[in-house]
Short mmCIF file of C-alpha atoms in Angstrom, two decimals:
data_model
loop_
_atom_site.label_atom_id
_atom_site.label_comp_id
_atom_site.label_asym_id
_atom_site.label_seq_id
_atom_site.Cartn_x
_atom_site.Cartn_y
_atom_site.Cartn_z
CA UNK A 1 -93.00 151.11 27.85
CA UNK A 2 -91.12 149.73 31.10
CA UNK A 3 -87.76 151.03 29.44
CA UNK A 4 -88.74 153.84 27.12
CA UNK A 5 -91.09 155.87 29.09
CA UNK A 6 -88.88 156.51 32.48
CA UNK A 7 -85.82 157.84 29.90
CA UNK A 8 -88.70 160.50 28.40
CA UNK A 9 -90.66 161.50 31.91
CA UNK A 10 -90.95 164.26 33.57
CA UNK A 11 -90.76 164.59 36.69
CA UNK A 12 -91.42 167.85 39.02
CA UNK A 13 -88.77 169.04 41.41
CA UNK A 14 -89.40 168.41 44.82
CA UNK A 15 -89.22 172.11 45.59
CA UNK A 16 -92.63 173.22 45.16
CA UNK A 17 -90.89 176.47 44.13
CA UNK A 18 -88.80 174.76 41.55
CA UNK A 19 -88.47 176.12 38.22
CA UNK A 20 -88.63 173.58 35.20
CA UNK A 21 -85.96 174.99 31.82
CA UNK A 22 -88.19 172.87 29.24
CA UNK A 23 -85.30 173.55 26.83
CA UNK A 24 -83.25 171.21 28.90
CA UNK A 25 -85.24 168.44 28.97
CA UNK A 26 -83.70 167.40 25.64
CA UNK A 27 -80.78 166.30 24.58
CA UNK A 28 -80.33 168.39 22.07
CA UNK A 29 -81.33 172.05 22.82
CA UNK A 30 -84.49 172.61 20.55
CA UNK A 31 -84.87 176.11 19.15
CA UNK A 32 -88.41 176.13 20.16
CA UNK A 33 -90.48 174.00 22.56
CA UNK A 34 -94.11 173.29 21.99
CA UNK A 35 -96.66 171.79 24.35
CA UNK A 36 -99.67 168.95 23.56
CA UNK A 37 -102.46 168.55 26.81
CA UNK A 38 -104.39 165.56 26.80
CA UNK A 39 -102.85 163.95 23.38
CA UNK A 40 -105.11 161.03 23.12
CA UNK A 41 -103.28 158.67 21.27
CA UNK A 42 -100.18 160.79 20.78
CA UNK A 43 -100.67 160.90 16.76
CA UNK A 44 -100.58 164.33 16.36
CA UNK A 45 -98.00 164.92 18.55
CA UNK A 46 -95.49 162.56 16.64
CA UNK A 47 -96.45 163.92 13.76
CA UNK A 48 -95.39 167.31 14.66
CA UNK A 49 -91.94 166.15 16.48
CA UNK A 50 -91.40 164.08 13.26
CA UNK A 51 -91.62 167.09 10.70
CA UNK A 52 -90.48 169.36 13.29
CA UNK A 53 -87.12 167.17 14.98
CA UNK A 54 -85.42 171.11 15.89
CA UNK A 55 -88.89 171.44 17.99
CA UNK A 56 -88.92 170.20 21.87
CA UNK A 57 -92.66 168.56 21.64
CA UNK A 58 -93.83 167.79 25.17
CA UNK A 59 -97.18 166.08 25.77
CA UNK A 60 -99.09 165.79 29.30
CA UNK A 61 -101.33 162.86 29.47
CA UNK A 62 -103.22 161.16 32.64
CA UNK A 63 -103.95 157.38 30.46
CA UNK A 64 -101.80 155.07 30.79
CA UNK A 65 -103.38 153.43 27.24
CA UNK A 66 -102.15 156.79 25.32
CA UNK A 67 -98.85 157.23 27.11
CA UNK A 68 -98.61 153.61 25.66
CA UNK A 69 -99.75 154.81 22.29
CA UNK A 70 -97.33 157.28 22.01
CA UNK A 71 -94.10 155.44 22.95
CA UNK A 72 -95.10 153.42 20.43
CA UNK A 73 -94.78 155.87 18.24
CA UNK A 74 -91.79 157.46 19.40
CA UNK A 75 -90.22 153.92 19.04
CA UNK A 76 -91.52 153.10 15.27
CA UNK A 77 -90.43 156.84 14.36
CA UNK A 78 -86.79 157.20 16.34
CA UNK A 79 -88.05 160.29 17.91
CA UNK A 80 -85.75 161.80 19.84
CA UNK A 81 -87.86 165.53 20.26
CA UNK A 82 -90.49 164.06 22.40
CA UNK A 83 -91.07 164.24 26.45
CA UNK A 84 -93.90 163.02 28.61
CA UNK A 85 -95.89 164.80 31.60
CA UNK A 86 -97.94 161.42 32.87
CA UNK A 87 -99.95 163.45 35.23
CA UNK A 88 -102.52 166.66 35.30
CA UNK A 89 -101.31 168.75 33.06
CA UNK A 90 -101.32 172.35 35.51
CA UNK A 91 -99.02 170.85 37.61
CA UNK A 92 -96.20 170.95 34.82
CA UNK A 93 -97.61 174.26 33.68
CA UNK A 94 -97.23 176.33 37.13
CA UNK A 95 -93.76 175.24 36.85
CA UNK A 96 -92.55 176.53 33.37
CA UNK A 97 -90.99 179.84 32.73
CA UNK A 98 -92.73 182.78 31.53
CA UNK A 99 -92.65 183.19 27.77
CA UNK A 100 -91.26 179.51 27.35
CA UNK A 101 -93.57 177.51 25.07
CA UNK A 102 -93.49 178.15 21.38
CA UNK A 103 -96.94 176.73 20.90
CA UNK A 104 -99.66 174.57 22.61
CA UNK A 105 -101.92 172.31 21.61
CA UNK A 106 -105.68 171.45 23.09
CA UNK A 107 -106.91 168.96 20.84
CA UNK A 108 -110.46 167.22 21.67
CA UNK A 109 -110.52 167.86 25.10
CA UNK A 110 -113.27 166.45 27.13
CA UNK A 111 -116.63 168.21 26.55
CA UNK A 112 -117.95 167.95 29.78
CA UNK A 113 -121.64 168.71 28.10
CA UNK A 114 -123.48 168.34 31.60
CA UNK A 115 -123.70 171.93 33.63
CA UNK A 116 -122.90 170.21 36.65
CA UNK A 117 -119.37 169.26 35.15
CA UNK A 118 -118.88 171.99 33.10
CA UNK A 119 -116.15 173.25 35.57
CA UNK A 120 -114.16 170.61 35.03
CA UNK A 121 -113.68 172.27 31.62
CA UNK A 122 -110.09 172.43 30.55
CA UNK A 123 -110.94 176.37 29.08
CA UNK A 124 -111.46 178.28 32.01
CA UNK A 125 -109.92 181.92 32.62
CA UNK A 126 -107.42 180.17 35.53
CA UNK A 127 -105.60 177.74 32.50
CA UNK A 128 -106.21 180.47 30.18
CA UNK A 129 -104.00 182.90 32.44
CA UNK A 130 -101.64 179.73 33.09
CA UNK A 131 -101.06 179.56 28.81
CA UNK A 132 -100.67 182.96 28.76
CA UNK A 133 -97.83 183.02 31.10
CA UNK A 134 -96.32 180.56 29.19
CA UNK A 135 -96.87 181.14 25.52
CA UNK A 136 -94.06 183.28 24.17
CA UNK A 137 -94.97 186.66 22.51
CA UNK A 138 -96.51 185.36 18.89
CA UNK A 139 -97.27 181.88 19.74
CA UNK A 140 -100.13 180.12 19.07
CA UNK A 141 -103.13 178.49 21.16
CA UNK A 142 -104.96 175.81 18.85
CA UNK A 143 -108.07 174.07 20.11
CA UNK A 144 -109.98 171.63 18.42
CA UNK A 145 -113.20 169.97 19.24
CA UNK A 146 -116.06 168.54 17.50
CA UNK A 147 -118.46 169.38 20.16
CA UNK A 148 -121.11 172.57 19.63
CA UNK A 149 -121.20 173.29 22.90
CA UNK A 150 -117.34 173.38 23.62
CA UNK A 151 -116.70 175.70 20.73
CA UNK A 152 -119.69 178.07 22.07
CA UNK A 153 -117.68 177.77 25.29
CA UNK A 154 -114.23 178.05 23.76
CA UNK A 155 -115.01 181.49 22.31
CA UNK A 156 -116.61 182.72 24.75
CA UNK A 157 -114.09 182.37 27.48
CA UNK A 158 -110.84 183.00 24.95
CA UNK A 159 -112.14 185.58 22.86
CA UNK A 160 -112.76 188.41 25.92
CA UNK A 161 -109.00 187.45 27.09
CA UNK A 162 -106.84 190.21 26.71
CA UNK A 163 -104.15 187.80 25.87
CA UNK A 164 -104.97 186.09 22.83
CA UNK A 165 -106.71 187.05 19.75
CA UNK A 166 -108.80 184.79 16.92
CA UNK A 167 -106.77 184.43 13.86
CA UNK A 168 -109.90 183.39 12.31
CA UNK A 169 -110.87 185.99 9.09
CA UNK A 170 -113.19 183.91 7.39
CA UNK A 171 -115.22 180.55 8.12
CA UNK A 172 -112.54 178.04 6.13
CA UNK A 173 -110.09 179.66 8.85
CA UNK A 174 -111.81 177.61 11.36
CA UNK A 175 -114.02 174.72 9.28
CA UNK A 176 -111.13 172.99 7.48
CA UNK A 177 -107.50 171.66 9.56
CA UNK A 178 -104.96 173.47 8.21
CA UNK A 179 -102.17 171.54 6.32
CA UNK A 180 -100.00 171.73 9.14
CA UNK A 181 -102.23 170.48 11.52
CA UNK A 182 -102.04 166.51 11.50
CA UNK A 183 -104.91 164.59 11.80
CA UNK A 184 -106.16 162.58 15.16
CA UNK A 185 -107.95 159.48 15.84
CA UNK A 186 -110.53 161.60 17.54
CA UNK A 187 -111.20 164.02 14.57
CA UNK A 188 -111.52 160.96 12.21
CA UNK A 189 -114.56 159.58 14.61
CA UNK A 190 -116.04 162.65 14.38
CA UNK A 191 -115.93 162.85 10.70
CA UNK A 192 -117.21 158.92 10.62
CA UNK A 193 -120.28 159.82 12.85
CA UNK A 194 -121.28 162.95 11.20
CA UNK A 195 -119.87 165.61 13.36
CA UNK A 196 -117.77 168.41 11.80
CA UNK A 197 -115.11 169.80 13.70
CA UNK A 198 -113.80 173.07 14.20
CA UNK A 199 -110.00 174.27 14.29
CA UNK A 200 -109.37 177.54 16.43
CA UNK A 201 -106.07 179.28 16.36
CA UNK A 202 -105.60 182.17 18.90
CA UNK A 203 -102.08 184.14 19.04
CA UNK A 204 -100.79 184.99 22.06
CA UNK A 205 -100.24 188.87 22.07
CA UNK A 206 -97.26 190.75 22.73
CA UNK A 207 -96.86 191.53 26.38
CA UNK A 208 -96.69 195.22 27.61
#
């Protein structure tokens, strides 16, 4: 971790103004970059840079157990398509370019089930605007969770957003993980303990 993780960090210029090309963050210019908040364990997100290695994968992640888990995965899998945000996840996004991420990933965020905490939410209209900046014309927004509150919440904060609409057309659009969607350590607790989770996919629409 001591030598892997400074040669794959982030780090914000100290302009607060300062604008961040995601593109050349790699070494080898990607021909789309796609964005991971809060990966957990970083599964899914090396799964995805290791079928996709012409995709920039970035993942933002405040654990230092996680950021461990996924340099180790990076180093078992010779990833070179991966970067690390190892800090609150807005603070990379309000420096990105408009139209700049490809896709992004919310995957088992934190409930929050008490009302008191409920702002701490990462769906809220302020990171909803903040993906919509970002997300290129025809990306995608998936969210997973496993919690019914959070996916009462998730629709009803994404779906009135002019910016993104449900690709959902029927329930197994939502029930069952698409086959492109790898698997997390989180989802497979849920499925151990009985909860079922949900899979939303929301495009972003085309500006103007």
């Amino acid at each position: 971790m001591a030598e892997l993780l400074p040669r794959l960090a982030i780090s914000l210029p100290p302009d607060d103004e300062g604008v961040i090309d995601p593109f050349r963050l790699f070494e080898r210019p990607p021909d789309e970059v796609w964005l991971e908040i809060g990966f957990g364990g970083g599964e899914h997100l090396a799964e995805q840079a290791r079928a996709h290695p012409q995709i920039g994968m970035i993942g933002c992640e405040v654990f230092v157990n996680g950021i461990a888990s996924l340099l180790g995965h990076v180093d078992r899998l010779k990833l070179e398509n991966v970067r690390i945000f190892p800090d609150d996840a807005r603070l990379l996004l309000d420096r990105l370019p408009e139209g700049s991420i490809g896709r992004a990933f919310l995957l088992f965020p934190d409930p929050w089930p008490k009302t008191r905490h409920q702002r701490r939410r990462f769906i809220s209209r302020d990171n909803l605007d903040r993906l919509a900046r970002l997300l290129a014309d025809g990306a995608e927004l998936r969210v997973a969770t496993d919690d019914p509150g959070y996916v009462r919440w998730t629709l009803e904060k994404v779906l009135p957003h002019p910016a993104f609409r449900w690709l959902a057309r029927r329930p197994g659009d939502w029930r069952e993980r698409p086959a492109d969607w790898p698997p997390t350590r989180y989802e497979q607790k849920a499925l151990r303990e009985g909860r079922r989770p949900v899979y939303f996919r929301f495009l972003r629409l085309p500006r103007g």
